[in-house]
């Protein structure tokens, strides 16, 4: 359900924002256009000219994750990006897409990347397994990074909120000290806003980097 | 004006808070598992985990299709329209500037030409005036020279006449003086000879 809300929010942002379709944009339209430009530049600057084809995918990925991260900050809500199953599915999707694009663009040359150019052939038995392992670890690192960041943020919220409740049970002085964790939670909320955007950005930029490697000849 | 904007913003904030207050219980109902204990996302035996992945994939696919087929082309259309408008306007501005530059160049050329023509006219008029003045001066000089020459001729004639009459006048005057002083009429030949010798002594 939260995924539907996230998808609807992203769509509403673009549809409502772009409804005036004015040459001189209003605030919401300017925001929508800035988001478009931001992701478009990221995709084209990182991937290259071929990035235009992947731009809708990167845009969807970034805003789906961003909306998921931010929705998780609302009370009574939950962040679907804090579920390893979801982040792993997203990471595997990116991983599979990059392999498919690599095989389509580079063909059998794709496998040559597992032996770094210029390295002595004697080291091949050592280097090739390391490269394969490093390649296979991409979806793992991609998914765990997002999952761990989101979980860590929410665990910290939970911990400090629990401190407040526990301290409030200690009487008058406890009530006074209990303000501390609330203040920290407010600061953590600001931090989580930053982390939410940053993790969505990291996921999207790494996707772009993997796709650049895939389309590079 | 500023107060009206402030009230408008406050009204907006109130409606946002009211809609948020309504949305929160709905969201709570939408995510009943959000209150689970421990780390439910690591409970891979839970059938919701697979369901979440499948739903996630479906929603992502639909979102991707809607964005790539409808929403993003809309943004691109507006952006390209803006780019096109800016380029067209810039083109028009460049053309106008080129035309203005050409007009300024024409103006400068016309001004230079007019200046040169005016200078040539001034030079011509000055030259003509100078020539006319010179001609006039020459004519005047000639006329004056002729008049001077005539006057000198007349003066010379008058002088000659006057000089011719001097001896006669002197003779008459001398005869009259002698006659009145002495009462004797002096002989005319004597007086004429004396006057003649005196005039000759004075170069007359």
Coordinates of N, CA, C and O in Angstrom, one line a residue, chain B residues 15-112:
Chain B
X15 N -5.4 23.6 6.0 CA -6.1 22.5 5.2 C -5.1 21.3 5.1 O -5.5 20.2 5.0
X16 N -3.8 21.7 5.0 CA -2.8 20.6 4.8 C -2.7 19.8 6.1 O -2.7 18.5 6.0
X17 N -2.8 20.4 7.3 CA -2.7 19.7 8.5 C -4.0 18.9 8.7 O -3.9 17.7 9.1
X18 N -5.1 19.4 8.3 CA -6.4 18.7 8.4 C -6.3 17.4 7.5 O -6.7 16.3 8.0
X19 N -5.9 17.6 6.3 CA -5.8 16.4 5.4 C -4.8 15.4 5.9 O -5.0 14.2 5.8
X20 N -3.7 15.9 6.5 CA -2.7 15.0 7.1 C -3.3 14.2 8.2 O -3.1 13.0 8.3
X21 N -4.0 14.9 9.1 CA -4.7 14.2 10.2 C -5.6 13.1 9.7 O -5.7 12.1 10.3
X22 N -6.3 13.4 8.6 CA -7.2 12.4 8.1 C -6.4 11.2 7.4 O -6.8 10.1 7.5
X23 N -5.3 11.6 6.8 CA -4.5 10.6 6.1 C -3.8 9.7 7.0 O -3.6 8.5 6.6
X24 N -3.4 10.2 8.1 CA -2.5 9.3 9.0 C -3.2 8.0 9.4 O -2.7 6.9 9.3
X25 N -4.5 8.1 9.9 CA -5.2 6.8 10.3 C -5.3 5.9 9.1 O -5.2 4.7 9.2
X26 N -5.6 6.5 7.9 CA -5.7 5.7 6.7 C -4.4 5.0 6.4 O -4.4 3.8 6.0
X27 N -3.3 5.7 6.6 CA -2.0 5.1 6.4 C -1.7 4.0 7.4 O -1.1 3.0 7.1
X28 N -2.2 4.3 8.6 CA -2.0 3.3 9.6 C -2.7 2.0 9.3 O -2.3 0.9 9.5
X29 N -3.9 2.2 8.7 CA -4.7 1.0 8.3 C -4.1 0.4 7.1 O -4.1 -0.8 6.9
X30 N -3.4 1.2 6.3 CA -2.8 0.7 5.1 C -1.6 -0.2 5.4 O -1.3 -1.1 4.6
X31 N -1.0 0.1 6.5 CA 0.2 -0.7 6.8 C 0.1 -1.3 8.2 O 0.7 -0.9 9.2
X32 N -0.8 -2.3 8.3 CA -1.0 -2.9 9.6 C 0.2 -3.6 10.2 O 0.4 -3.7 11.4
X33 N 1.2 -4.0 9.3 CA 2.4 -4.7 9.8 C 3.4 -3.7 10.4 O 4.4 -4.1 10.9
X34 N 3.1 -2.4 10.3 CA 4.1 -1.4 10.7 C 4.3 -1.5 12.2 O 5.3 -1.0 12.7
X35 N 3.4 -2.1 13.0 CA 3.6 -2.1 14.4 C 4.2 -3.5 14.9 O 4.2 -3.8 16.0
X36 N 4.7 -4.2 13.9 CA 5.3 -5.6 14.3 C 6.5 -5.4 15.2 O 7.2 -4.4 15.2
X37 N 6.6 -6.4 16.0 CA 7.8 -6.4 17.0 C 9.0 -6.9 16.2 O 9.0 -7.6 15.3
X38 N 10.2 -6.4 16.7 CA 11.5 -6.9 16.2 C 11.8 -6.5 14.8 O 11.5 -5.3 14.5
X39 N 12.3 -7.4 14.0 CA 12.7 -7.0 12.6 C 11.9 -7.9 11.7 O 12.5 -8.9 11.2
X40 N 10.7 -7.5 11.4 CA 9.9 -8.4 10.5 C 10.4 -8.5 9.1 O 10.2 -9.5 8.4
X41 N 11.2 -7.5 8.7 CA 11.7 -7.6 7.3 C 12.7 -8.7 7.1 O 13.0 -9.1 6.0
X42 N 13.3 -9.3 8.3 CA 14.2 -10.4 8.1 C 13.5 -11.7 8.3 O 14.2 -12.8 8.3
X43 N 12.2 -11.7 8.5 CA 11.5 -13.0 8.7 C 11.1 -13.5 7.3 O 10.0 -13.2 6.8
X44 N 12.0 -14.2 6.6 CA 11.8 -14.6 5.2 C 10.7 -15.7 5.1 O 10.3 -16.0 4.0
X45 N 10.3 -16.2 6.2 CA 9.3 -17.3 6.1 C 7.9 -16.6 6.0 O 6.9 -17.3 5.6
X46 N 7.8 -15.3 6.3 CA 6.5 -14.7 6.2 C 6.1 -14.5 4.7 O 6.8 -14.0 3.9
X47 N 4.9 -15.0 4.4 CA 4.5 -14.9 3.0 C 4.3 -13.5 2.5 O 4.4 -13.2 1.3
X48 N 4.2 -12.5 3.4 CA 4.1 -11.1 3.0 C 5.3 -10.6 2.3 O 5.3 -9.7 1.5
X49 N 6.5 -11.2 2.7 CA 7.7 -10.8 2.1 C 7.7 -11.0 0.6 O 8.0 -10.1 -0.2
X50 N 7.3 -12.2 0.1 CA 7.2 -12.5 -1.3 C 6.2 -11.6 -1.9 O 6.4 -11.0 -3.0
X51 N 5.0 -11.5 -1.2 CA 3.9 -10.6 -1.7 C 4.4 -9.2 -1.9 O 4.1 -8.6 -3.0
X52 N 5.2 -8.7 -1.0 CA 5.7 -7.3 -1.1 C 6.6 -7.2 -2.3 O 6.5 -6.2 -3.0
X53 N 7.4 -8.2 -2.6 CA 8.3 -8.1 -3.7 C 7.5 -8.1 -5.0 O 7.7 -7.3 -5.9
X54 N 6.5 -9.0 -5.1 CA 5.7 -9.1 -6.3 C 4.9 -7.8 -6.5 O 4.9 -7.2 -7.6
X55 N 4.3 -7.3 -5.4 CA 3.5 -6.1 -5.5 C 4.5 -4.9 -5.9 O 4.1 -4.1 -6.7
X56 N 5.6 -4.9 -5.2 CA 6.6 -3.9 -5.5 C 7.0 -3.9 -7.0 O 7.1 -2.8 -7.6
X57 N 7.3 -5.1 -7.5 CA 7.6 -5.2 -8.9 C 6.5 -4.6 -9.8 O 6.8 -3.9 -10.8
X58 N 5.3 -5.1 -9.5 CA 4.1 -4.6 -10.3 C 4.0 -3.1 -10.2 O 3.8 -2.4 -11.3
X59 N 4.0 -2.6 -9.0 CA 3.8 -1.1 -8.9 C 5.0 -0.4 -9.6 O 4.7 0.6 -10.2
X60 N 6.2 -0.9 -9.4 CA 7.3 -0.2 -10.0 C 7.2 -0.2 -11.5 O 7.4 0.8 -12.2
X61 N 6.7 -1.4 -12.1 CA 6.5 -1.5 -13.5 C 5.5 -0.5 -14.0 O 5.7 0.2 -15.0
X62 N 4.3 -0.4 -13.3 CA 3.3 0.5 -13.7 C 3.8 2.0 -13.6 O 3.5 2.8 -14.5
X63 N 4.5 2.2 -12.5 CA 5.0 3.6 -12.3 C 6.0 3.9 -13.4 O 5.9 5.0 -14.0
X64 N 6.8 3.0 -13.8 CA 7.8 3.2 -14.8 C 7.1 3.5 -16.2 O 7.4 4.4 -16.9
X65 N 6.1 2.6 -16.4 CA 5.3 2.8 -17.7 C 4.6 4.2 -17.8 O 4.7 4.9 -18.8
X66 N 4.0 4.5 -16.6 CA 3.2 5.8 -16.6 C 4.2 7.0 -16.8 O 3.9 7.9 -17.5
X67 N 5.3 6.9 -16.1 CA 6.3 7.9 -16.1 C 6.9 8.1 -17.5 O 7.0 9.1 -18.1
X68 N 7.4 6.9 -18.0 CA 8.1 6.9 -19.3 C 7.2 7.2 -20.5 O 7.6 7.8 -21.5
X69 N 5.9 6.8 -20.4 CA 5.0 7.0 -21.6 C 4.2 8.3 -21.5 O 3.8 8.9 -22.5
X70 N 4.0 8.8 -20.2 CA 3.0 9.9 -20.1 C 3.6 11.1 -19.4 O 3.7 12.2 -20.0
X71 N 4.1 10.9 -18.1 CA 4.4 12.0 -17.3 C 5.7 12.7 -17.8 O 5.7 13.9 -17.9
X72 N 6.8 11.9 -18.0 CA 8.0 12.5 -18.4 C 8.0 13.2 -19.8 O 8.5 14.2 -19.9
X73 N 7.3 12.5 -20.7 CA 7.2 13.2 -22.0 C 6.5 14.6 -21.9 O 6.8 15.5 -22.7
X74 N 5.6 14.6 -21.0 CA 4.9 15.9 -20.8 C 5.9 17.0 -20.3 O 5.9 18.1 -20.8
X75 N 6.7 16.6 -19.3 CA 7.7 17.6 -18.9 C 8.7 17.9 -20.0 O 9.0 19.1 -20.2
X76 N 9.1 16.9 -20.7 CA 10.0 17.1 -21.8 C 9.4 18.1 -22.9 O 10.1 18.9 -23.4
X77 N 8.1 17.9 -23.1 CA 7.4 18.7 -24.1 C 7.4 20.2 -23.7 O 7.8 21.1 -24.5
X78 N 7.2 20.4 -22.4 CA 7.2 21.8 -21.8 C 8.6 22.4 -21.9 O 8.8 23.5 -22.4
X79 N 9.6 21.5 -21.5 CA 11.0 22.0 -21.6 C 11.4 22.3 -23.0 O 12.1 23.3 -23.2
X80 N 11.0 21.4 -23.9 CA 11.5 21.7 -25.3 C 10.7 22.9 -25.9 O 11.3 23.6 -26.7
X81 N 9.5 23.0 -25.5 CA 8.7 24.2 -25.9 C 9.4 25.5 -25.4 O 9.5 26.5 -26.2
X82 N 9.8 25.4 -24.2 CA 10.5 26.6 -23.6 C 11.8 26.9 -24.3 O 12.2 28.0 -24.7
X83 N 12.6 25.7 -24.5 CA 13.9 25.9 -25.3 C 13.6 26.5 -26.6 O 14.3 27.4 -27.1
X84 N 12.6 26.0 -27.3 CA 12.2 26.4 -28.7 C 11.9 27.9 -28.6 O 12.3 28.7 -29.4
X85 N 11.0 28.3 -27.6 CA 10.6 29.7 -27.5 C 11.8 30.6 -27.3 O 11.9 31.6 -27.9
X86 N 12.7 30.1 -26.4 CA 13.8 31.0 -26.0 C 14.7 31.1 -27.3 O 15.2 32.2 -27.6
X87 N 14.9 29.9 -28.0 CA 15.7 30.0 -29.2 C 15.1 30.9 -30.3 O 15.8 31.7 -30.9
X88 N 13.8 30.8 -30.4 CA 13.1 31.6 -31.4 C 13.2 33.1 -31.1 O 13.6 33.9 -31.9
X89 N 12.9 33.4 -29.8 CA 13.0 34.7 -29.3 C 14.4 35.3 -29.5 O 14.6 36.4 -29.9
X90 N 15.4 34.4 -29.2 CA 16.8 34.8 -29.3 C 17.1 35.1 -30.8 O 17.8 36.1 -31.1
X91 N 16.6 34.2 -31.6 CA 16.8 34.4 -33.1 C 16.2 35.7 -33.5 O 16.9 36.5 -34.3
X92 N 15.0 36.0 -33.1 CA 14.4 37.3 -33.5 C 15.2 38.4 -33.0 O 15.4 39.4 -33.7
X93 N 15.6 38.3 -31.7 CA 16.4 39.4 -31.1 C 17.7 39.6 -31.9 O 18.1 40.7 -32.1
X94 N 18.4 38.4 -32.2 CA 19.6 38.5 -33.0 C 19.4 39.2 -34.3 O 20.2 40.1 -34.8
X95 N 18.2 38.8 -35.0 CA 17.9 39.4 -36.3 C 17.7 40.9 -36.1 O 18.2 41.7 -36.9
X96 N 16.9 41.3 -35.1 CA 16.6 42.7 -34.8 C 17.9 43.4 -34.5 O 18.1 44.6 -35.0
X97 N 18.8 42.8 -33.8 CA 20.1 43.4 -33.5 C 20.9 43.6 -34.8 O 21.5 44.7 -35.0
X98 N 20.9 42.6 -35.6 CA 21.6 42.7 -36.9 C 21.1 43.8 -37.7 O 21.8 44.6 -38.3
X99 N 19.7 43.9 -37.8 CA 19.1 44.9 -38.5 C 19.4 46.3 -38.0 O 19.7 47.3 -38.7
X100 N 19.4 46.4 -36.6 CA 19.7 47.6 -35.9 C 21.2 48.0 -36.2 O 21.4 49.2 -36.5
X101 N 22.1 47.0 -36.2 CA 23.5 47.3 -36.5 C 23.6 47.8 -37.9 O 24.4 48.8 -38.1
X102 N 22.9 47.1 -38.8 CA 23.0 47.6 -40.2 C 22.5 49.0 -40.4 O 23.1 49.8 -41.1
X103 N 21.3 49.3 -39.6 CA 20.8 50.6 -39.7 C 21.7 51.7 -39.2 O 21.9 52.7 -39.7
X104 N 22.4 51.3 -38.0 CA 23.4 52.2 -37.4 C 24.5 52.4 -38.4 O 25.0 53.5 -38.6
X105 N 25.0 51.3 -39.1 CA 26.1 51.4 -40.0 C 25.7 52.3 -41.2 O 26.4 53.2 -41.6
X106 N 24.4 52.1 -41.7 CA 23.9 52.9 -42.8 C 23.9 54.4 -42.4 O 24.3 55.3 -43.1
X107 N 23.4 54.6 -41.1 CA 23.3 55.9 -40.6 C 24.6 56.6 -40.5 O 24.8 57.8 -41.0
X108 N 25.6 55.8 -40.0 CA 27.0 56.4 -39.9 C 27.5 56.7 -41.3 O 28.1 57.8 -41.5
X109 N 27.3 55.8 -42.3 CA 27.8 56.0 -43.7 C 27.1 57.2 -44.2 O 27.8 58.1 -44.9
X110 N 25.8 57.3 -44.0 CA 25.0 58.5 -44.6 C 25.6 59.8 -43.9 O 25.7 60.8 -44.6
X111 N 25.8 59.7 -42.6 CA 26.3 60.8 -41.9 C 27.7 61.3 -42.4 O 28.0 62.4 -42.7
X112 N 28.6 60.2 -42.6 CA 29.9 60.5 -43.2 C 29.8 61.2 -44.6 O 30.5 62.1 -44.9

